[in-house]
Amino acid sequence: MRVLLVEDDTDLSKRIATSLRAESFVVDIAQNGEDAQHAGLTEFYDVAVLDLGLPKIDGVSVLKSWRAAERTFPVLILTARDGWSDKVESFKAGADDFLTKPFKVEELVLRLRALVRRATGHASSKVTCGPVTFDAQLGTFELSGLPLKLTALEWRVLSCLTLRKGAVVERRELIERVYEGDAEVDSNSIEVIVARLRRKIGPELIETVRGRGYMLTAAP
């Protein structure tokens, strides 16, 4: 899951990013509204965490620009403001959730996972495809009812494929959701990760769609 974290407090943004990365999120950080607006309009994101009190462009204006450009990824507002009017303005602009500082990072993680799950059309926290079950709320995988051990990169690829089961996920989209923006990416890195996943869950479950990407399917 790729997250755009928009927070102008450097120490806080680093702490949040560290915690999210420990939960296998890919995190891009923007510290002002101008950079946030550009990132949200030009990059793939599963979810965004957006502070309201930003330099250059305020958070609500950033959100309005995203929605005006039909960027539909869910947005959680993170702010020290707890007034009702701020919440109303944020939701009217297109926010999906609201979390007031101070907060527990564990709650933020749960809220983000729930937002991504609902955005991909899954009402239940558990998503199943053949023998693979993904608990999107806890972030855990099972294979035929037993815990499935994955590396961080394997988890990112399989979670993306599972939440979009039965649909093709473009190779470029996988790269952007698995690696952070400044990461060095080998040309065959996704293929290597997919090969490892096939060995772990069964080669028939991940279908290669030539020239496009990969699709998770239930084995016949």
PDB file of C-alpha atoms in Angstrom:
ATOM      1  CA  MET A   1       0.000   0.000   0.000  1.00  0.00           C
ATOM      2  CA  ARG A   2       1.496   3.313  -1.071  1.00  0.00           C
ATOM      3  CA  VAL A   3       0.800   6.294   1.182  1.00  0.00           C
ATOM      4  CA  LEU A   4       1.292   9.997   0.564  1.00  0.00           C
ATOM      5  CA  LEU A   5       2.063  11.536   3.953  1.00  0.00           C
ATOM      6  CA  VAL A   6       1.583  15.316   3.979  1.00  0.00           C
ATOM      7  CA  GLU A   7       2.838  16.815   7.239  1.00  0.00           C
ATOM      8  CA  ASP A   8       4.967  19.944   7.738  1.00  0.00           C
ATOM      9  CA  ASP A   9       6.268  18.898  11.168  1.00  0.00           C
ATOM     10  CA  THR A  10       9.520  17.141  10.217  1.00  0.00           C
ATOM     11  CA  ASP A  11       9.900  15.143  13.441  1.00  0.00           C
ATOM     12  CA  LEU A  12       6.283  13.986  13.399  1.00  0.00           C
ATOM     13  CA  SER A  13       6.375  13.036   9.731  1.00  0.00           C
ATOM     14  CA  LYS A  14       9.535  10.974  10.306  1.00  0.00           C
ATOM     15  CA  ARG A  15       7.963   9.166  13.272  1.00  0.00           C
ATOM     16  CA  ILE A  16       4.777   8.406  11.347  1.00  0.00           C
ATOM     17  CA  ALA A  17       6.723   7.270   8.268  1.00  0.00           C
ATOM     18  CA  THR A  18       8.922   4.960  10.335  1.00  0.00           C
ATOM     19  CA  SER A  19       5.868   3.356  11.941  1.00  0.00           C
ATOM     20  CA  LEU A  20       4.047   2.955   8.617  1.00  0.00           C
ATOM     21  CA  ARG A  21       7.094   1.422   6.949  1.00  0.00           C
ATOM     22  CA  ALA A  22       7.348  -1.060   9.823  1.00  0.00           C
ATOM     23  CA  GLU A  23       3.814  -2.126   8.825  1.00  0.00           C
ATOM     24  CA  SER A  24       4.955  -2.608   5.176  1.00  0.00           C
ATOM     25  CA  PHE A  25       3.491   0.636   3.822  1.00  0.00           C
ATOM     26  CA  VAL A  26       5.412   2.467   1.101  1.00  0.00           C
ATOM     27  CA  VAL A  27       5.596   6.107   2.210  1.00  0.00           C
ATOM     28  CA  ASP A  28       6.214   9.301   0.239  1.00  0.00           C
ATOM     29  CA  ILE A  29       6.489  12.497   2.304  1.00  0.00           C
ATOM     30  CA  ALA A  30       5.484  16.031   1.307  1.00  0.00           C
ATOM     31  CA  GLN A  31       6.012  18.891   3.749  1.00  0.00           C
ATOM     32  CA  ASN A  32       4.104  21.675   2.032  1.00  0.00           C
ATOM     33  CA  GLY A  33       0.883  22.035   0.104  1.00  0.00           C
ATOM     34  CA  GLU A  34       2.542  22.746  -3.232  1.00  0.00           C
ATOM     35  CA  ASP A  35       4.565  19.510  -3.219  1.00  0.00           C
ATOM     36  CA  ALA A  36       1.550  17.574  -1.918  1.00  0.00           C
ATOM     37  CA  GLN A  37      -0.694  18.893  -4.652  1.00  0.00           C
ATOM     38  CA  HIS A  38       1.823  17.931  -7.352  1.00  0.00           C
ATOM     39  CA  ALA A  39       2.435  14.444  -5.914  1.00  0.00           C
ATOM     40  CA  GLY A  40      -1.265  13.672  -5.601  1.00  0.00           C
ATOM     41  CA  LEU A  41      -1.908  14.761  -9.185  1.00  0.00           C
ATOM     42  CA  THR A  42       0.984  12.877 -10.789  1.00  0.00           C
ATOM     43  CA  GLU A  43       1.631   9.685  -8.769  1.00  0.00           C
ATOM     44  CA  PHE A  44      -0.229   6.484  -7.858  1.00  0.00           C
ATOM     45  CA  TYR A  45      -1.388   6.328  -4.228  1.00  0.00           C
ATOM     46  CA  ASP A  46      -3.632   3.949  -2.329  1.00  0.00           C
ATOM     47  CA  VAL A  47      -4.322   6.500   0.407  1.00  0.00           C
ATOM     48  CA  ALA A  48      -3.147   9.893   1.653  1.00  0.00           C
ATOM     49  CA  VAL A  49      -2.659  11.369   5.118  1.00  0.00           C
ATOM     50  CA  LEU A  50      -3.163  15.131   4.849  1.00  0.00           C
ATOM     51  CA  ASP A  51      -2.515  17.826   7.447  1.00  0.00           C
ATOM     52  CA  LEU A  52      -4.664  20.958   7.173  1.00  0.00           C
ATOM     53  CA  GLY A  53      -2.215  23.626   8.346  1.00  0.00           C
ATOM     54  CA  LEU A  54       0.360  23.488   5.552  1.00  0.00           C
ATOM     55  CA  PRO A  55       2.715  26.155   4.181  1.00  0.00           C
ATOM     56  CA  LYS A  56       2.231  27.468   0.605  1.00  0.00           C
ATOM     57  CA  ILE A  57      -1.187  25.825   0.037  1.00  0.00           C
ATOM     58  CA  ASP A  58      -3.536  24.780   2.850  1.00  0.00           C
ATOM     59  CA  GLY A  59      -4.693  21.191   3.169  1.00  0.00           C
ATOM     60  CA  VAL A  60      -8.325  21.762   2.180  1.00  0.00           C
ATOM     61  CA  SER A  61      -7.260  23.537  -1.025  1.00  0.00           C
ATOM     62  CA  VAL A  62      -4.888  20.652  -1.822  1.00  0.00           C
ATOM     63  CA  LEU A  63      -7.718  18.175  -1.333  1.00  0.00           C
ATOM     64  CA  LYS A  64     -10.094  20.192  -3.508  1.00  0.00           C
ATOM     65  CA  SER A  65      -7.508  20.236  -6.307  1.00  0.00           C
ATOM     66  CA  TRP A  66      -7.133  16.455  -6.140  1.00  0.00           C
ATOM     67  CA  ARG A  67     -10.865  15.871  -6.277  1.00  0.00           C
ATOM     68  CA  ALA A  68     -11.322  18.419  -9.069  1.00  0.00           C
ATOM     69  CA  ALA A  69      -8.787  16.396 -11.091  1.00  0.00           C
ATOM     70  CA  GLU A  70     -10.769  13.202 -10.278  1.00  0.00           C
ATOM     71  CA  ARG A  71      -8.074  11.745  -8.055  1.00  0.00           C
ATOM     72  CA  THR A  72     -10.183   9.339  -6.042  1.00  0.00           C
ATOM     73  CA  PHE A  73      -7.738   7.762  -3.553  1.00  0.00           C
ATOM     74  CA  PRO A  74      -9.058   7.977   0.034  1.00  0.00           C
ATOM     75  CA  VAL A  75      -7.776  10.834   2.183  1.00  0.00           C
ATOM     76  CA  LEU A  76      -7.457  10.880   5.970  1.00  0.00           C
ATOM     77  CA  ILE A  77      -7.201  14.344   7.480  1.00  0.00           C
ATOM     78  CA  LEU A  78      -4.633  14.548  10.283  1.00  0.00           C
ATOM     79  CA  THR A  79      -4.694  17.781  12.244  1.00  0.00           C
ATOM     80  CA  ALA A  80      -4.443  19.477  15.621  1.00  0.00           C
ATOM     81  CA  ARG A  81      -7.702  21.294  14.890  1.00  0.00           C
ATOM     82  CA  ASP A  82     -10.730  19.631  16.461  1.00  0.00           C
ATOM     83  CA  GLY A  83     -13.419  22.170  15.613  1.00  0.00           C
ATOM     84  CA  TRP A  84     -16.624  20.948  13.979  1.00  0.00           C
ATOM     85  CA  SER A  85     -16.336  23.525  11.175  1.00  0.00           C
ATOM     86  CA  ASP A  86     -12.921  22.158  10.141  1.00  0.00           C
ATOM     87  CA  LYS A  87     -14.344  18.646   9.929  1.00  0.00           C
ATOM     88  CA  VAL A  88     -17.333  19.810   7.895  1.00  0.00           C
ATOM     89  CA  GLU A  89     -15.125  21.742   5.477  1.00  0.00           C
ATOM     90  CA  SER A  90     -12.774  18.765   5.088  1.00  0.00           C
ATOM     91  CA  PHE A  91     -15.539  16.270   4.399  1.00  0.00           C
ATOM     92  CA  LYS A  92     -17.207  18.631   1.937  1.00  0.00           C
ATOM     93  CA  ALA A  93     -13.882  18.919   0.112  1.00  0.00           C
ATOM     94  CA  GLY A  94     -13.737  15.132  -0.255  1.00  0.00           C
ATOM     95  CA  ALA A  95     -12.064  13.757   2.876  1.00  0.00           C
ATOM     96  CA  ASP A  96     -12.837  10.171   3.874  1.00  0.00           C
ATOM     97  CA  ASP A  97     -11.720  10.167   7.514  1.00  0.00           C
ATOM     98  CA  PHE A  98     -10.486  12.545  10.214  1.00  0.00           C
ATOM     99  CA  LEU A  99      -7.977  11.959  13.022  1.00  0.00           C
ATOM    100  CA  THR A 100      -7.132  14.611  15.611  1.00  0.00           C
ATOM    101  CA  LYS A 101      -3.655  15.034  17.120  1.00  0.00           C
ATOM    102  CA  PRO A 102      -2.402  13.647  19.426  1.00  0.00           C
ATOM    103  CA  PHE A 103      -3.176  10.121  18.261  1.00  0.00           C
ATOM    104  CA  LYS A 104      -1.960   6.538  18.477  1.00  0.00           C
ATOM    105  CA  VAL A 105      -0.067   5.386  15.379  1.00  0.00           C
ATOM    106  CA  GLU A 106      -1.763   1.998  15.772  1.00  0.00           C
ATOM    107  CA  GLU A 107      -5.121   3.703  15.236  1.00  0.00           C
ATOM    108  CA  LEU A 108      -3.791   5.505  12.166  1.00  0.00           C
ATOM    109  CA  VAL A 109      -2.600   2.201  10.676  1.00  0.00           C
ATOM    110  CA  LEU A 110      -5.998   0.554  11.270  1.00  0.00           C
ATOM    111  CA  ARG A 111      -7.851   3.495   9.744  1.00  0.00           C
ATOM    112  CA  LEU A 112      -5.615   3.543   6.661  1.00  0.00           C
ATOM    113  CA  ARG A 113      -6.017  -0.177   6.084  1.00  0.00           C
ATOM    114  CA  ALA A 114      -9.790   0.145   6.413  1.00  0.00           C
ATOM    115  CA  LEU A 115      -9.853   3.034   3.929  1.00  0.00           C
ATOM    116  CA  VAL A 116      -7.824   1.102   1.352  1.00  0.00           C
ATOM    117  CA  ARG A 117      -9.935  -2.010   1.830  1.00  0.00           C
ATOM    118  CA  ARG A 118     -13.204  -0.146   1.313  1.00  0.00           C
ATOM    119  CA  ALA A 119     -11.777   1.786  -1.649  1.00  0.00           C
ATOM    120  CA  THR A 120     -11.041  -1.499  -3.407  1.00  0.00           C
ATOM    121  CA  GLY A 121     -14.621  -2.683  -2.886  1.00  0.00           C
ATOM    122  CA  HIS A 122     -14.235  -5.076   0.061  1.00  0.00           C
ATOM    123  CA  ALA A 123     -16.738  -4.717   2.877  1.00  0.00           C
ATOM    124  CA  SER A 124     -15.207  -7.487   4.984  1.00  0.00           C
ATOM    125  CA  SER A 125     -11.751  -7.151   6.508  1.00  0.00           C
ATOM    126  CA  LYS A 126     -10.859 -10.610   5.149  1.00  0.00           C
ATOM    127  CA  VAL A 127     -10.289 -11.004   1.408  1.00  0.00           C
ATOM    128  CA  THR A 128     -10.026 -14.544   0.050  1.00  0.00           C
ATOM    129  CA  CYS A 129      -8.811 -15.791  -3.317  1.00  0.00           C
ATOM    130  CA  GLY A 130      -8.538 -19.566  -3.544  1.00  0.00           C
ATOM    131  CA  PRO A 131      -6.372 -20.779  -0.644  1.00  0.00           C
ATOM    132  CA  VAL A 132      -5.032 -17.275   0.057  1.00  0.00           C
ATOM    133  CA  THR A 133      -6.731 -15.161   2.755  1.00  0.00           C
ATOM    134  CA  PHE A 134      -5.662 -11.604   3.498  1.00  0.00           C
ATOM    135  CA  ASP A 135      -6.813  -9.922   6.695  1.00  0.00           C
ATOM    136  CA  ALA A 136      -6.655  -6.313   5.511  1.00  0.00           C
ATOM    137  CA  GLN A 137      -7.250  -4.962   9.013  1.00  0.00           C
ATOM    138  CA  LEU A 138      -4.434  -6.910  10.673  1.00  0.00           C
ATOM    139  CA  GLY A 139      -2.205  -7.051   7.599  1.00  0.00           C
ATOM    140  CA  THR A 140      -1.715 -10.829   7.814  1.00  0.00           C
ATOM    141  CA  PHE A 141      -1.881 -13.604   5.202  1.00  0.00           C
ATOM    142  CA  GLU A 142      -2.936 -17.228   5.509  1.00  0.00           C
ATOM    143  CA  LEU A 143      -2.486 -20.054   3.016  1.00  0.00           C
ATOM    144  CA  SER A 144      -5.032 -22.842   3.427  1.00  0.00           C
ATOM    145  CA  GLY A 145      -5.681 -21.644   6.975  1.00  0.00           C
ATOM    146  CA  LEU A 146      -2.042 -21.498   8.036  1.00  0.00           C
ATOM    147  CA  PRO A 147       0.056 -18.344   8.573  1.00  0.00           C
ATOM    148  CA  LEU A 148       1.978 -17.326   5.450  1.00  0.00           C
ATOM    149  CA  LYS A 149       5.428 -15.844   6.053  1.00  0.00           C
ATOM    150  CA  LEU A 150       6.395 -13.118   3.580  1.00  0.00           C
ATOM    151  CA  THR A 151       9.156 -10.570   3.169  1.00  0.00           C
ATOM    152  CA  ALA A 152       8.156  -6.887   3.127  1.00  0.00           C
ATOM    153  CA  LEU A 153       8.353  -6.704  -0.681  1.00  0.00           C
ATOM    154  CA  GLU A 154       6.431  -9.963  -1.115  1.00  0.00           C
ATOM    155  CA  TRP A 155       3.757  -8.652   1.268  1.00  0.00           C
ATOM    156  CA  ARG A 156       3.390  -5.435  -0.730  1.00  0.00           C
ATOM    157  CA  VAL A 157       3.006  -7.247  -4.058  1.00  0.00           C
ATOM    158  CA  LEU A 158       0.623  -9.900  -2.748  1.00  0.00           C
ATOM    159  CA  SER A 159      -1.549  -7.417  -0.843  1.00  0.00           C
ATOM    160  CA  CYS A 160      -1.908  -5.301  -3.975  1.00  0.00           C
ATOM    161  CA  LEU A 161      -2.825  -8.335  -6.081  1.00  0.00           C
ATOM    162  CA  THR A 162      -5.225  -9.686  -3.441  1.00  0.00           C
ATOM    163  CA  LEU A 163      -7.139  -6.430  -3.008  1.00  0.00           C
ATOM    164  CA  ARG A 164      -7.510  -6.346  -6.801  1.00  0.00           C
ATOM    165  CA  LYS A 165      -8.112 -10.079  -7.244  1.00  0.00           C
ATOM    166  CA  GLY A 166      -9.440 -11.036 -10.653  1.00  0.00           C
ATOM    167  CA  ALA A 167      -8.163  -7.785 -12.191  1.00  0.00           C
ATOM    168  CA  VAL A 168      -4.893  -7.073 -13.947  1.00  0.00           C
ATOM    169  CA  VAL A 169      -2.465  -4.933 -11.959  1.00  0.00           C
ATOM    170  CA  GLU A 170      -0.107  -3.157 -14.316  1.00  0.00           C
ATOM    171  CA  ARG A 171       3.608  -3.809 -13.803  1.00  0.00           C
ATOM    172  CA  ARG A 172       4.323  -0.065 -13.555  1.00  0.00           C
ATOM    173  CA  GLU A 173       1.620   0.313 -10.925  1.00  0.00           C
ATOM    174  CA  LEU A 174       3.103  -2.536  -8.901  1.00  0.00           C
ATOM    175  CA  ILE A 175       6.529  -0.900  -8.994  1.00  0.00           C
ATOM    176  CA  GLU A 176       5.114   2.409  -7.790  1.00  0.00           C
ATOM    177  CA  ARG A 177       3.184   0.731  -4.981  1.00  0.00           C
ATOM    178  CA  VAL A 178       6.059  -1.514  -3.863  1.00  0.00           C
ATOM    179  CA  TYR A 179       9.051   0.825  -3.991  1.00  0.00           C
ATOM    180  CA  GLU A 180       9.488   4.315  -2.581  1.00  0.00           C
ATOM    181  CA  GLY A 181      10.188   7.130  -5.004  1.00  0.00           C
ATOM    182  CA  ASP A 182      13.962   7.323  -4.442  1.00  0.00           C
ATOM    183  CA  ALA A 183      14.568   3.556  -4.418  1.00  0.00           C
ATOM    184  CA  GLU A 184      16.892   1.899  -6.935  1.00  0.00           C
ATOM    185  CA  VAL A 185      14.732  -0.573  -8.870  1.00  0.00           C
ATOM    186  CA  ASP A 186      16.202  -3.348 -11.019  1.00  0.00           C
ATOM    187  CA  SER A 187      14.460  -3.961 -14.338  1.00  0.00           C
ATOM    188  CA  ASN A 188      13.359  -7.482 -13.354  1.00  0.00           C
ATOM    189  CA  SER A 189      12.682  -6.859  -9.653  1.00  0.00           C
ATOM    190  CA  ILE A 190       8.919  -7.408  -9.822  1.00  0.00           C
ATOM    191  CA  GLU A 191       9.412 -10.624 -11.789  1.00  0.00           C
ATOM    192  CA  VAL A 192      11.770 -11.916  -9.068  1.00  0.00           C
ATOM    193  CA  ILE A 193       9.252 -11.121  -6.311  1.00  0.00           C
ATOM    194  CA  VAL A 194       6.397 -12.736  -8.253  1.00  0.00           C
ATOM    195  CA  ALA A 195       8.527 -15.853  -8.809  1.00  0.00           C
ATOM    196  CA  ARG A 196       9.134 -16.130  -5.059  1.00  0.00           C
ATOM    197  CA  LEU A 197       5.425 -15.694  -4.355  1.00  0.00           C
ATOM    198  CA  ARG A 198       4.530 -18.417  -6.847  1.00  0.00           C
ATOM    199  CA  ARG A 199       6.836 -20.811  -5.028  1.00  0.00           C
ATOM    200  CA  LYS A 200       5.113 -19.972  -1.737  1.00  0.00           C
ATOM    201  CA  ILE A 201       1.425 -19.949  -2.747  1.00  0.00           C
ATOM    202  CA  GLY A 202       1.358 -21.971  -5.980  1.00  0.00           C
ATOM    203  CA  PRO A 203       2.295 -20.952  -9.543  1.00  0.00           C
ATOM    204  CA  GLU A 204      -1.281 -21.249 -10.819  1.00  0.00           C
ATOM    205  CA  LEU A 205      -2.585 -18.469  -8.569  1.00  0.00           C
ATOM    206  CA  ILE A 206      -0.644 -15.584 -10.151  1.00  0.00           C
ATOM    207  CA  GLU A 207      -1.298 -15.193 -13.843  1.00  0.00           C
ATOM    208  CA  THR A 208       1.036 -13.223 -16.111  1.00  0.00           C
ATOM    209  CA  VAL A 209      -0.805 -10.988 -18.564  1.00  0.00           C
ATOM    210  CA  ARG A 210       1.777 -10.345 -21.267  1.00  0.00           C
ATOM    211  CA  GLY A 211       2.625  -6.745 -21.930  1.00  0.00           C
ATOM    212  CA  ARG A 212       0.570  -5.575 -18.948  1.00  0.00           C
ATOM    213  CA  GLY A 213       1.179  -7.105 -15.538  1.00  0.00           C
ATOM    214  CA  TYR A 214      -0.184  -9.747 -13.168  1.00  0.00           C
ATOM    215  CA  MET A 215      -3.492 -11.001 -11.857  1.00  0.00           C
ATOM    216  CA  LEU A 216      -4.347 -13.079  -8.785  1.00  0.00           C
ATOM    217  CA  THR A 217      -6.878 -15.780  -9.601  1.00  0.00           C
ATOM    218  CA  ALA A 218      -8.457 -18.676  -7.715  1.00  0.00           C
ATOM    219  CA  ALA A 219      -6.969 -21.920  -8.953  1.00  0.00           C
ATOM    220  CA  PRO A 220      -9.430 -24.164 -10.871  1.00  0.00           C
TER     221      PRO A 220
END
